Amino acid sequence: MSADTPAALTGFSYRYGTGVTAALDHIDLRVEPGLTAVTGASGSGKSTLLRVFNGLVPHFHGGVVQGHASTFGRDVLRTPTRTLARLVGFLFQDPELQSVCATVERDVAFGLENLAFPRTQMIERVDEALQRTGIAHLRHREVRTLSGGERQRLALAGVLALRPALLALDEPLSQLDAGGVASLLDTLDGLVAEGLTVVVAEHRLRDLAPRAQRVLQLEHGGLTNGGPSPGGGADPAIRAFARPSRAAAPSAWQLRDVTAGPARTALLSGVDAGGCAGEVVVLMGPNGAGKTTLLRTIAGLLAPLSGGVERVPGRVAYLPQNPTSLLHRPTVRAEVELTLRRSREHASADALIGQLGLRGVAGRYPRDLSTGERQRAALAAVLAGTPRIALLDEPTRGMDDASRSALRELISSLARQGTAVVMATHDRELADQVADRVLLVAGGAVTQSRPRAAVRTA
């Protein structure tokens, strides 16, 4: 294959060492310069495909390979990953995996330092990457204090600083607010105009598809189409769940004049907010505004710097932005059963597993699953039974349309049973469908707005 071809696969099949079925099945693909979008259900092989380009598959993950794969004319199977890493910049689904230094500026410079770039060149590239990703104002911040969306931009900045020829991004929009999505897509347009090849695996195609020259669809490891982008399209039909009025429902949680933030940094100041039993409250706002801080304060995981927090007695279920740390049992079913046993509830583990589309992976180790499957496994483990309060931080991360639909039904079911649900999300469609109220978090304050008005502008 020509050295000018960014990536090519011929009759390529791959099975993970722990897998029974092929993660990629007889893929024939030629990636051309420009922007290519890759879509498909959770577990369809999107992440695996991207990892072929930089050699993580198979050099890091092992497994069984058939066929041929090349990146810029180099045989992926015979080329060391250190060589491919100079050509292919990779953004993981979990941006936390790519943060290795204490501060933002040092983290962006880390890859350049490993490649022994001269100091003056490093400074220039770090400045450019911070500007392109919109986080120049965070250069001196500690990484541990960043929001999920800010961490996603940080990981991308570290990749861009290396100036790769091919950029492989695994769900880069999943934790970004509306402004962040628009900014990132504009950045990708600029990179493509400069000659960079960009491949993006993503569920959120509404904004991405009009920018792509090609959209690839994966299903059960196979490529079902490889045609040009269909462009935009009408927004999906939006419906709201009908639930009884909560006007007379008892209070479930209340914040009174709360000031709070990580590392004694006040992201929220003087917040008064609350929610009732059976009510779904959605938190929206820009990255870094304090949505996660608000959830952690309600949960009791973060003590307020001042003010008071009140919660109804009973179990509080909390799903963090990166829930992998919650999963430590040998199977998905065991995770759900553990929650039910600890809460002394007699609900059926299999019923929730089925509701979230996890029957096929119920006997597998949760950390071996795709990001979307792992997210659903964490939801099942956290929400098993009937918690009094459910706090969900970006729960649709890595989810396809079918999984998001199952989540909507689960939230509605919890609300009908009297659970107070508080969810932070950038998913405007989901918010419009499930919210009783939307709280806008911005500038250290929390304000209430009508759901549909807030969703359109958040």
Tab-separated table of C-alpha atoms in Angstrom:
chain	number	residue	atom	x	y	z
A	1	MET	CA	0.000	0.000	0.000
A	2	SER	CA	1.233	3.498	-0.857
A	3	ALA	CA	2.943	5.540	1.848
A	4	ASP	CA	0.475	8.326	0.999
A	5	THR	CA	-2.518	6.242	2.153
A	6	PRO	CA	-3.206	7.103	5.813
A	7	ALA	CA	-4.586	3.649	6.696
A	8	ALA	CA	-5.725	0.520	4.900
A	9	LEU	CA	-7.103	-2.862	6.001
A	10	THR	CA	-7.489	-5.851	3.687
A	11	GLY	CA	-9.409	-8.951	4.799
A	12	PHE	CA	-8.589	-7.934	8.368
A	13	SER	CA	-10.055	-9.951	11.238
A	14	TYR	CA	-9.148	-9.735	14.913
A	15	ARG	CA	-10.154	-11.584	18.058
A	16	TYR	CA	-9.018	-10.538	21.538
A	17	GLY	CA	-7.158	-13.207	23.487
A	18	THR	CA	-10.025	-13.421	25.986
A	19	GLY	CA	-12.731	-13.204	23.307
A	20	VAL	CA	-14.862	-15.915	21.787
A	21	THR	CA	-16.094	-14.026	18.720
A	22	ALA	CA	-14.235	-11.719	16.338
A	23	ALA	CA	-14.048	-8.065	17.408
A	24	LEU	CA	-13.343	-7.195	13.747
A	25	ASP	CA	-14.522	-9.503	10.976
A	26	HIS	CA	-13.071	-9.405	7.419
A	27	ILE	CA	-12.675	-5.630	7.204
A	28	ASP	CA	-11.731	-4.142	3.840
A	29	LEU	CA	-11.148	-0.414	4.290
A	30	ARG	CA	-9.087	2.418	2.869
A	31	VAL	CA	-8.960	5.613	4.944
A	32	GLU	CA	-8.462	8.670	2.761
A	33	PRO	CA	-7.354	12.164	3.836
A	34	GLY	CA	-10.142	14.189	5.412
A	35	LEU	CA	-12.613	13.469	8.197
A	36	THR	CA	-14.051	9.955	8.527
A	37	ALA	CA	-16.745	9.176	11.103
A	38	VAL	CA	-17.169	5.652	12.479
A	39	THR	CA	-20.460	4.711	14.098
A	40	GLY	CA	-22.196	1.588	15.376
A	41	ALA	CA	-23.729	0.097	18.498
A	42	SER	CA	-21.762	-0.349	21.717
A	43	GLY	CA	-19.439	-3.329	21.305
A	44	SER	CA	-19.587	-3.231	17.491
A	45	GLY	CA	-15.800	-2.806	17.138
A	46	LYS	CA	-15.309	0.969	16.778
A	47	SER	CA	-12.590	1.287	19.427
A	48	THR	CA	-10.852	-1.857	18.196
A	49	LEU	CA	-10.734	-0.493	14.647
A	50	LEU	CA	-9.113	2.747	15.781
A	51	ARG	CA	-6.539	0.812	17.808
A	52	VAL	CA	-5.393	-1.021	14.689
A	53	PHE	CA	-4.150	2.242	13.193
A	54	ASN	CA	-1.545	2.835	15.920
A	55	GLY	CA	-0.745	-0.825	16.551
A	56	LEU	CA	-2.320	-1.186	19.999
A	57	VAL	CA	-4.166	-3.978	18.214
A	58	PRO	CA	-2.461	-6.387	18.217
A	59	HIS	CA	0.889	-5.356	19.793
A	60	PHE	CA	-0.536	-4.303	23.179
A	61	HIS	CA	-3.741	-6.335	23.392
A	62	GLY	CA	-2.418	-9.566	21.850
A	63	GLY	CA	-5.065	-11.803	20.313
A	64	VAL	CA	-5.463	-13.483	16.931
A	65	VAL	CA	-5.058	-11.589	13.641
A	66	GLN	CA	-5.836	-12.471	10.043
A	67	GLY	CA	-5.349	-10.253	7.006
A	68	HIS	CA	-3.276	-7.117	6.484
A	69	ALA	CA	-3.259	-3.608	7.978
A	70	SER	CA	-1.022	-0.658	7.143
A	71	THR	CA	-0.573	2.940	8.286
A	72	PHE	CA	1.096	5.279	5.802
A	73	GLY	CA	2.486	2.245	3.988
A	74	ARG	CA	3.933	0.616	7.121
A	75	ASP	CA	2.773	-2.902	7.974
A	76	VAL	CA	1.068	-2.549	11.371
A	77	LEU	CA	1.967	-6.119	12.377
A	78	ARG	CA	5.676	-5.584	11.710
A	79	THR	CA	6.115	-1.966	12.773
A	80	PRO	CA	6.905	-1.143	16.440
A	81	THR	CA	4.264	0.903	18.226
A	82	ARG	CA	6.875	3.567	19.058
A	83	THR	CA	7.175	4.218	15.313
A	84	LEU	CA	3.426	4.232	14.716
A	85	ALA	CA	2.944	6.556	17.698
A	86	ARG	CA	4.817	9.315	15.854
A	87	LEU	CA	2.360	9.016	12.960
A	88	VAL	CA	-0.932	8.383	14.755
A	89	GLY	CA	-2.312	10.511	17.583
A	90	PHE	CA	-4.835	8.601	19.679
A	91	LEU	CA	-7.514	9.898	22.057
A	92	PHE	CA	-8.953	7.226	24.364
A	93	GLN	CA	-12.605	7.057	25.430
A	94	ASP	CA	-11.449	7.522	29.029
A	95	PRO	CA	-9.369	10.740	29.014
A	96	GLU	CA	-8.221	9.962	32.551
A	97	LEU	CA	-6.000	7.249	31.044
A	98	GLN	CA	-3.930	9.896	29.258
A	99	SER	CA	-3.249	12.223	32.194
A	100	VAL	CA	0.115	11.492	33.803
A	101	CYS	CA	1.335	14.833	35.208
A	102	ALA	CA	0.080	17.005	38.046
A	103	THR	CA	-0.582	20.206	36.090
A	104	VAL	CA	-2.190	20.894	32.718
A	105	GLU	CA	0.867	22.489	31.090
A	106	ARG	CA	3.198	19.670	32.147
A	107	ASP	CA	0.708	17.056	30.994
A	108	VAL	CA	0.504	18.528	27.482
A	109	ALA	CA	4.307	18.656	27.321
A	110	PHE	CA	4.779	15.063	28.503
A	111	GLY	CA	4.843	13.421	25.068
A	112	LEU	CA	7.191	16.050	23.687
A	113	GLU	CA	9.572	15.561	26.616
A	114	ASN	CA	9.656	11.818	25.970
A	115	LEU	CA	10.653	12.510	22.368
A	116	ALA	CA	13.412	14.905	23.525
A	117	PHE	CA	12.047	18.002	21.765
A	118	PRO	CA	14.071	21.201	22.303
A	119	ARG	CA	12.610	23.393	25.040
A	120	THR	CA	11.770	26.343	22.767
A	121	GLN	CA	9.899	24.031	20.389
A	122	MET	CA	8.069	22.396	23.282
A	123	ILE	CA	6.854	25.749	24.583
A	124	GLU	CA	5.621	26.715	21.131
A	125	ARG	CA	3.736	23.450	20.595
A	126	VAL	CA	2.206	23.401	24.081
A	127	ASP	CA	0.955	26.978	23.653
A	128	GLU	CA	-0.563	26.120	20.269
A	129	ALA	CA	-2.270	22.947	21.558
A	130	LEU	CA	-3.728	24.743	24.577
A	131	GLN	CA	-5.103	27.498	22.355
A	132	ARG	CA	-6.594	25.061	19.830
A	133	THR	CA	-8.428	23.095	22.517
A	134	GLY	CA	-9.652	26.176	24.381
A	135	ILE	CA	-7.920	25.475	27.700
A	136	ALA	CA	-5.091	28.020	27.672
A	137	HIS	CA	-6.651	29.597	30.770
A	138	LEU	CA	-6.204	26.271	32.611
A	139	ARG	CA	-2.492	25.832	31.926
A	140	HIS	CA	-1.492	26.134	35.606
A	141	ARG	CA	-4.439	24.155	37.043
A	142	GLU	CA	-3.957	20.813	38.776
A	143	VAL	CA	-5.304	18.031	36.579
A	144	ARG	CA	-7.217	16.442	39.464
A	145	THR	CA	-9.397	19.554	39.778
A	146	LEU	CA	-10.598	19.465	36.144
A	147	SER	CA	-14.081	18.436	35.060
A	148	GLY	CA	-14.606	15.490	32.723
A	149	GLY	CA	-14.996	17.758	29.707
A	150	GLU	CA	-11.879	19.738	30.593
A	151	ARG	CA	-9.927	16.488	30.942
A	152	GLN	CA	-11.132	15.443	27.506
A	153	ARG	CA	-9.785	18.681	26.031
A	154	LEU	CA	-6.532	18.219	27.950
A	155	ALA	CA	-6.025	14.733	26.507
A	156	LEU	CA	-6.657	16.080	23.006
A	157	ALA	CA	-4.167	18.916	23.572
A	158	GLY	CA	-1.485	16.383	24.489
A	159	VAL	CA	-2.157	14.509	21.261
A	160	LEU	CA	-2.208	17.640	19.076
A	161	ALA	CA	1.087	18.851	20.519
A	162	LEU	CA	2.775	15.879	18.817
A	163	ARG	CA	1.395	16.979	15.410
A	164	PRO	CA	0.553	13.487	14.130
A	165	ALA	CA	-0.350	12.831	10.503
A	166	LEU	CA	-3.418	10.772	11.445
A	167	LEU	CA	-5.668	11.586	14.381
A	168	ALA	CA	-7.834	8.769	15.826
A	169	LEU	CA	-10.425	10.034	18.312
A	170	ASP	CA	-12.556	7.619	20.344
A	171	GLU	CA	-15.804	9.379	21.333
A	172	PRO	CA	-14.286	12.855	21.758
A	173	LEU	CA	-17.693	14.571	22.102
A	174	SER	CA	-18.995	12.405	24.942
A	175	GLN	CA	-18.245	14.816	27.804
A	176	LEU	CA	-18.254	18.182	26.052
A	177	ASP	CA	-20.875	20.890	26.462
A	178	ALA	CA	-22.533	22.445	23.405
A	179	GLY	CA	-19.865	25.124	23.108
A	180	GLY	CA	-17.122	22.542	23.493
A	181	VAL	CA	-18.621	20.364	20.761
A	182	ALA	CA	-18.798	23.285	18.328
A	183	SER	CA	-15.250	24.359	19.207
A	184	LEU	CA	-13.821	20.852	18.761
A	185	LEU	CA	-15.556	20.363	15.404
A	186	ASP	CA	-14.217	23.715	14.210
A	187	THR	CA	-10.739	22.602	15.325
A	188	LEU	CA	-11.096	19.348	13.380
A	189	ASP	CA	-12.199	21.285	10.299
A	190	GLY	CA	-9.044	23.390	10.576
A	191	LEU	CA	-6.819	20.324	11.002
A	192	VAL	CA	-8.364	18.663	7.956
A	193	ALA	CA	-7.839	21.856	5.954
A	194	GLU	CA	-4.163	21.683	6.937
A	195	GLY	CA	-3.928	18.158	5.513
A	196	LEU	CA	-4.416	16.033	8.640
A	197	THR	CA	-6.407	12.800	8.374
A	198	VAL	CA	-8.983	12.471	11.176
A	199	VAL	CA	-10.980	9.347	12.103
A	200	VAL	CA	-13.642	9.797	14.788
A	201	ALA	CA	-15.620	6.990	16.461
A	202	GLU	CA	-18.783	8.562	17.819
A	203	HIS	CA	-22.446	7.937	18.674
A	204	ARG	CA	-23.398	11.624	18.461
A	205	LEU	CA	-23.573	12.016	14.688
A	206	ARG	CA	-26.010	14.922	14.528
A	207	ASP	CA	-23.207	17.478	14.744
A	208	LEU	CA	-20.399	15.340	13.320
A	209	ALA	CA	-21.939	13.825	10.163
A	210	PRO	CA	-22.338	17.126	8.247
A	211	ARG	CA	-18.585	17.734	8.662
A	212	ALA	CA	-17.452	14.245	7.611
A	213	GLN	CA	-16.457	13.234	4.105
A	214	ARG	CA	-17.313	9.621	4.895
A	215	VAL	CA	-19.344	7.709	7.500
A	216	LEU	CA	-18.514	4.063	8.283
A	217	GLN	CA	-21.055	1.799	9.984
A	218	LEU	CA	-19.852	-1.170	12.050
A	219	GLU	CA	-22.101	-4.018	13.170
A	220	HIS	CA	-20.889	-7.072	15.116
A	221	GLY	CA	-17.331	-6.374	13.988
A	222	GLY	CA	-18.202	-6.091	10.305
A	223	LEU	CA	-18.310	-3.054	8.041
A	224	THR	CA	-21.856	-2.644	6.760
A	225	ASN	CA	-21.269	0.441	4.644
A	226	GLY	CA	-18.535	2.854	3.705
A	227	GLY	CA	-20.327	5.552	1.784
A	228	PRO	CA	-20.133	9.318	1.792
A	229	SER	CA	-21.612	11.243	4.673
A	230	PRO	CA	-25.374	11.687	4.384
A	231	GLY	CA	-24.947	15.138	5.849
A	232	GLY	CA	-27.329	16.497	8.424
A	233	GLY	CA	-30.879	15.488	8.971
A	234	ALA	CA	-33.866	16.291	11.019
A	235	ASP	CA	-33.473	15.991	14.753
A	236	PRO	CA	-34.987	12.798	16.165
A	237	ALA	CA	-38.515	13.093	17.440
A	238	ILE	CA	-38.531	14.325	20.991
A	239	ARG	CA	-41.100	13.184	23.510
A	240	ALA	CA	-41.424	13.805	27.216
A	241	PHE	CA	-42.271	11.174	29.776
A	242	ALA	CA	-45.640	11.846	31.372
A	243	ARG	CA	-45.436	11.785	35.141
A	244	PRO	CA	-47.728	13.101	37.847
A	245	SER	CA	-47.060	16.540	39.240
A	246	ARG	CA	-44.521	16.549	42.101
A	247	ALA	CA	-45.947	19.644	43.757
A	248	ALA	CA	-47.065	17.682	46.828
A	249	ALA	CA	-44.117	15.255	46.962
A	250	PRO	CA	-41.833	15.341	50.030
A	251	SER	CA	-38.372	16.857	49.780
A	252	ALA	CA	-35.576	14.361	49.058
A	253	TRP	CA	-32.520	16.622	49.077
A	254	GLN	CA	-31.777	20.268	49.828
A	255	LEU	CA	-28.746	22.561	49.584
A	256	ARG	CA	-28.892	25.708	51.694
A	257	ASP	CA	-26.469	28.545	50.916
A	258	VAL	CA	-23.796	26.001	49.917
A	259	THR	CA	-20.302	26.962	48.799
A	260	ALA	CA	-18.301	23.976	47.556
A	261	GLY	CA	-15.468	22.838	45.316
A	262	PRO	CA	-12.531	20.419	45.049
A	263	ALA	CA	-9.242	21.106	46.820
A	264	ARG	CA	-10.942	23.975	48.710
A	265	THR	CA	-11.514	25.828	45.434
A	266	ALA	CA	-15.023	27.294	45.422
A	267	LEU	CA	-16.678	26.334	42.123
A	268	LEU	CA	-20.134	26.910	43.592
A	269	SER	CA	-21.064	29.810	45.825
A	270	GLY	CA	-24.209	30.450	47.847
A	271	VAL	CA	-26.239	27.697	46.161
A	272	ASP	CA	-29.837	27.084	47.210
A	273	ALA	CA	-31.417	24.117	45.428
A	274	GLY	CA	-33.454	21.030	46.136
A	275	GLY	CA	-35.464	18.152	44.731
A	276	CYS	CA	-38.478	16.032	45.624
A	277	ALA	CA	-39.160	12.315	45.731
A	278	GLY	CA	-39.984	11.044	42.245
A	279	GLU	CA	-38.634	14.168	40.535
A	280	VAL	CA	-36.000	14.171	37.774
A	281	VAL	CA	-33.731	17.206	38.008
A	282	VAL	CA	-31.203	17.701	35.202
A	283	LEU	CA	-28.038	19.770	35.660
A	284	MET	CA	-26.712	21.509	32.547
A	285	GLY	CA	-23.965	24.028	31.955
A	286	PRO	CA	-20.466	24.416	30.506
A	287	ASN	CA	-17.540	22.132	31.325
A	288	GLY	CA	-15.949	23.035	34.638
A	289	ALA	CA	-19.000	24.931	35.907
A	290	GLY	CA	-19.453	22.677	38.947
A	291	LYS	CA	-22.051	20.050	37.964
A	292	THR	CA	-19.942	17.188	39.334
A	293	THR	CA	-19.207	19.221	42.448
A	294	LEU	CA	-22.947	19.688	42.972
A	295	LEU	CA	-23.616	15.934	42.641
A	296	ARG	CA	-20.769	14.988	44.982
A	297	THR	CA	-21.990	17.506	47.534
A	298	ILE	CA	-25.525	16.078	47.442
A	299	ALA	CA	-24.063	12.568	47.806
A	300	GLY	CA	-22.011	13.553	50.850
A	301	LEU	CA	-18.739	12.713	49.085
A	302	LEU	CA	-17.618	16.353	49.177
A	303	ALA	CA	-18.076	18.413	52.327
A	304	PRO	CA	-19.274	21.974	51.598
A	305	LEU	CA	-16.940	24.819	52.473
A	306	SER	CA	-19.975	26.512	53.987
A	307	GLY	CA	-23.735	26.023	54.084
A	308	GLY	CA	-25.827	22.931	54.781
A	309	VAL	CA	-26.911	19.752	52.982
A	310	GLU	CA	-30.030	17.753	53.836
A	311	ARG	CA	-30.900	14.306	52.455
A	312	VAL	CA	-33.779	11.953	53.063
A	313	PRO	CA	-32.647	8.832	55.006
A	314	GLY	CA	-31.914	5.817	52.831
A	315	ARG	CA	-29.596	4.643	50.068
A	316	VAL	CA	-27.978	7.183	47.753
A	317	ALA	CA	-26.860	5.735	44.398
A	318	TYR	CA	-24.023	7.641	42.706
A	319	LEU	CA	-22.647	7.062	39.199
A	320	PRO	CA	-19.404	9.047	38.654
A	321	GLN	CA	-18.222	10.252	35.238
A	322	ASN	CA	-15.703	7.419	35.026
A	323	PRO	CA	-17.440	4.469	36.714
A	324	THR	CA	-14.813	1.826	35.930
A	325	SER	CA	-13.431	2.138	39.465
A	326	LEU	CA	-16.782	0.883	40.790
A	327	LEU	CA	-16.499	-2.439	38.963
A	328	HIS	CA	-14.459	-5.053	40.784
A	329	ARG	CA	-16.589	-8.225	40.860
A	330	PRO	CA	-15.852	-11.125	38.455
A	331	THR	CA	-19.085	-10.737	36.446
A	332	VAL	CA	-21.718	-8.120	35.639
A	333	ARG	CA	-24.384	-10.213	37.383
A	334	ALA	CA	-22.222	-10.398	40.522
A	335	GLU	CA	-21.966	-6.584	40.578
A	336	VAL	CA	-25.769	-6.211	40.559
A	337	GLU	CA	-26.272	-8.967	43.118
A	338	LEU	CA	-23.750	-7.325	45.468
A	339	THR	CA	-25.710	-4.047	45.472
A	340	LEU	CA	-28.994	-5.864	46.115
A	341	ARG	CA	-27.449	-7.894	48.936
A	342	ARG	CA	-25.907	-4.853	50.628
A	343	SER	CA	-29.152	-2.886	50.394
A	344	ARG	CA	-31.156	-5.923	51.568
A	345	GLU	CA	-33.501	-5.675	48.613
A	346	HIS	CA	-35.077	-8.683	46.914
A	347	ALA	CA	-35.379	-7.335	43.373
A	348	SER	CA	-34.323	-9.466	40.413
A	349	ALA	CA	-30.775	-8.886	39.152
A	350	ASP	CA	-31.668	-10.463	35.811
A	351	ALA	CA	-34.586	-8.079	35.262
A	352	LEU	CA	-32.351	-4.989	35.433
A	353	ILE	CA	-29.614	-6.713	33.419
A	354	GLY	CA	-32.148	-7.421	30.698
A	355	GLN	CA	-33.619	-3.917	30.808
A	356	LEU	CA	-30.183	-2.441	30.116
A	357	GLY	CA	-29.414	-4.902	27.308
A	358	LEU	CA	-26.697	-6.743	29.230
A	359	ARG	CA	-27.926	-10.341	29.092
A	360	GLY	CA	-25.277	-11.307	26.544
A	361	VAL	CA	-22.439	-10.056	28.787
A	362	ALA	CA	-23.911	-10.833	32.237
A	363	GLY	CA	-21.309	-13.546	32.842
A	364	ARG	CA	-18.311	-11.509	31.666
A	365	TYR	CA	-15.749	-9.504	33.635
A	366	PRO	CA	-17.037	-5.888	33.530
A	367	ARG	CA	-13.667	-4.272	32.819
A	368	ASP	CA	-13.263	-6.338	29.647
A	369	LEU	CA	-16.382	-4.778	28.105
A	370	SER	CA	-16.597	-1.872	25.658
A	371	THR	CA	-17.002	1.591	27.169
A	372	GLY	CA	-20.743	1.653	26.438
A	373	GLU	CA	-21.284	-1.822	27.883
A	374	ARG	CA	-19.153	-0.955	30.911
A	375	GLN	CA	-21.213	2.193	31.456
A	376	ARG	CA	-24.434	0.173	31.431
A	377	ALA	CA	-22.907	-2.410	33.763
A	378	ALA	CA	-22.028	0.362	36.228
A	379	LEU	CA	-25.568	1.760	35.953
A	380	ALA	CA	-27.006	-1.669	36.708
A	381	ALA	CA	-24.704	-2.082	39.696
A	382	VAL	CA	-25.485	1.373	41.091
A	383	LEU	CA	-29.234	1.524	40.421
A	384	ALA	CA	-30.193	-2.028	41.387
A	385	GLY	CA	-33.215	-2.005	43.677
A	386	THR	CA	-34.863	1.283	44.594
A	387	PRO	CA	-32.470	3.948	45.919
A	388	ARG	CA	-34.015	6.991	47.601
A	389	ILE	CA	-31.756	9.322	45.593
A	390	ALA	CA	-29.983	8.536	42.288
A	391	LEU	CA	-27.147	10.844	41.202
A	392	LEU	CA	-25.924	10.305	37.624
A	393	ASP	CA	-22.869	12.106	36.194
A	394	GLU	CA	-22.875	11.988	32.368
A	395	PRO	CA	-24.587	8.565	32.271
A	396	THR	CA	-24.832	8.333	28.454
A	397	ARG	CA	-21.066	8.213	27.931
A	398	GLY	CA	-20.292	5.644	25.231
A	399	MET	CA	-23.946	4.720	24.710
A	400	ASP	CA	-25.638	4.037	21.392
A	401	ASP	CA	-29.272	4.987	20.673
A	402	ALA	CA	-30.705	1.699	21.965
A	403	SER	CA	-28.799	2.034	25.250
A	404	ARG	CA	-29.885	5.647	25.685
A	405	SER	CA	-33.494	4.585	25.149
A	406	ALA	CA	-33.100	1.916	27.857
A	407	LEU	CA	-31.641	4.523	30.200
A	408	ARG	CA	-34.603	6.841	29.592
A	409	GLU	CA	-37.006	4.041	30.522
A	410	LEU	CA	-34.980	3.210	33.631
A	411	ILE	CA	-34.981	6.837	34.819
A	412	SER	CA	-38.722	7.033	34.257
A	413	SER	CA	-39.240	3.787	36.184
A	414	LEU	CA	-37.161	5.017	39.122
A	415	ALA	CA	-39.121	8.277	39.241
A	416	ARG	CA	-42.441	6.425	39.259
A	417	GLN	CA	-41.192	4.421	42.245
A	418	GLY	CA	-40.387	7.627	44.140
A	419	THR	CA	-36.620	7.894	43.584
A	420	ALA	CA	-35.312	11.460	43.354
A	421	VAL	CA	-33.071	11.546	40.286
A	422	VAL	CA	-30.405	14.208	39.698
A	423	MET	CA	-28.493	13.920	36.436
A	424	ALA	CA	-25.651	16.019	34.994
A	425	THR	CA	-25.503	15.797	31.221
A	426	HIS	CA	-24.639	17.600	27.989
A	427	ASP	CA	-27.121	15.397	26.126
A	428	ARG	CA	-29.791	17.956	25.247
A	429	GLU	CA	-32.157	15.422	23.715
A	430	LEU	CA	-32.078	13.196	26.798
A	431	ALA	CA	-32.608	16.192	29.086
A	432	ASP	CA	-35.605	17.290	27.058
A	433	GLN	CA	-37.110	13.815	27.316
A	434	VAL	CA	-36.731	13.100	31.043
A	435	ALA	CA	-36.413	16.370	32.992
A	436	ASP	CA	-39.071	17.678	35.343
A	437	ARG	CA	-36.779	20.638	35.960
A	438	VAL	CA	-33.437	21.823	34.601
A	439	LEU	CA	-30.930	23.610	36.815
A	440	LEU	CA	-28.374	25.689	34.932
A	441	VAL	CA	-24.931	25.643	36.541
A	442	ALA	CA	-22.654	28.489	35.462
A	443	GLY	CA	-20.457	31.169	36.992
A	444	GLY	CA	-20.566	29.566	40.429
A	445	ALA	CA	-24.352	29.867	40.614
A	446	VAL	CA	-27.301	27.517	40.073
A	447	THR	CA	-30.449	28.884	38.506
A	448	GLN	CA	-33.720	27.195	37.645
A	449	SER	CA	-35.220	27.267	34.183
A	450	ARG	CA	-37.984	25.619	32.233
A	451	PRO	CA	-36.696	22.313	30.829
A	452	ARG	CA	-37.192	22.952	27.126
A	453	ALA	CA	-35.921	26.527	27.215
A	454	ALA	CA	-32.846	25.447	29.139
A	455	VAL	CA	-32.122	22.471	26.939
A	456	ARG	CA	-32.114	24.541	23.774
A	457	THR	CA	-29.438	26.914	25.040
A	458	ALA	CA	-27.322	24.938	27.550
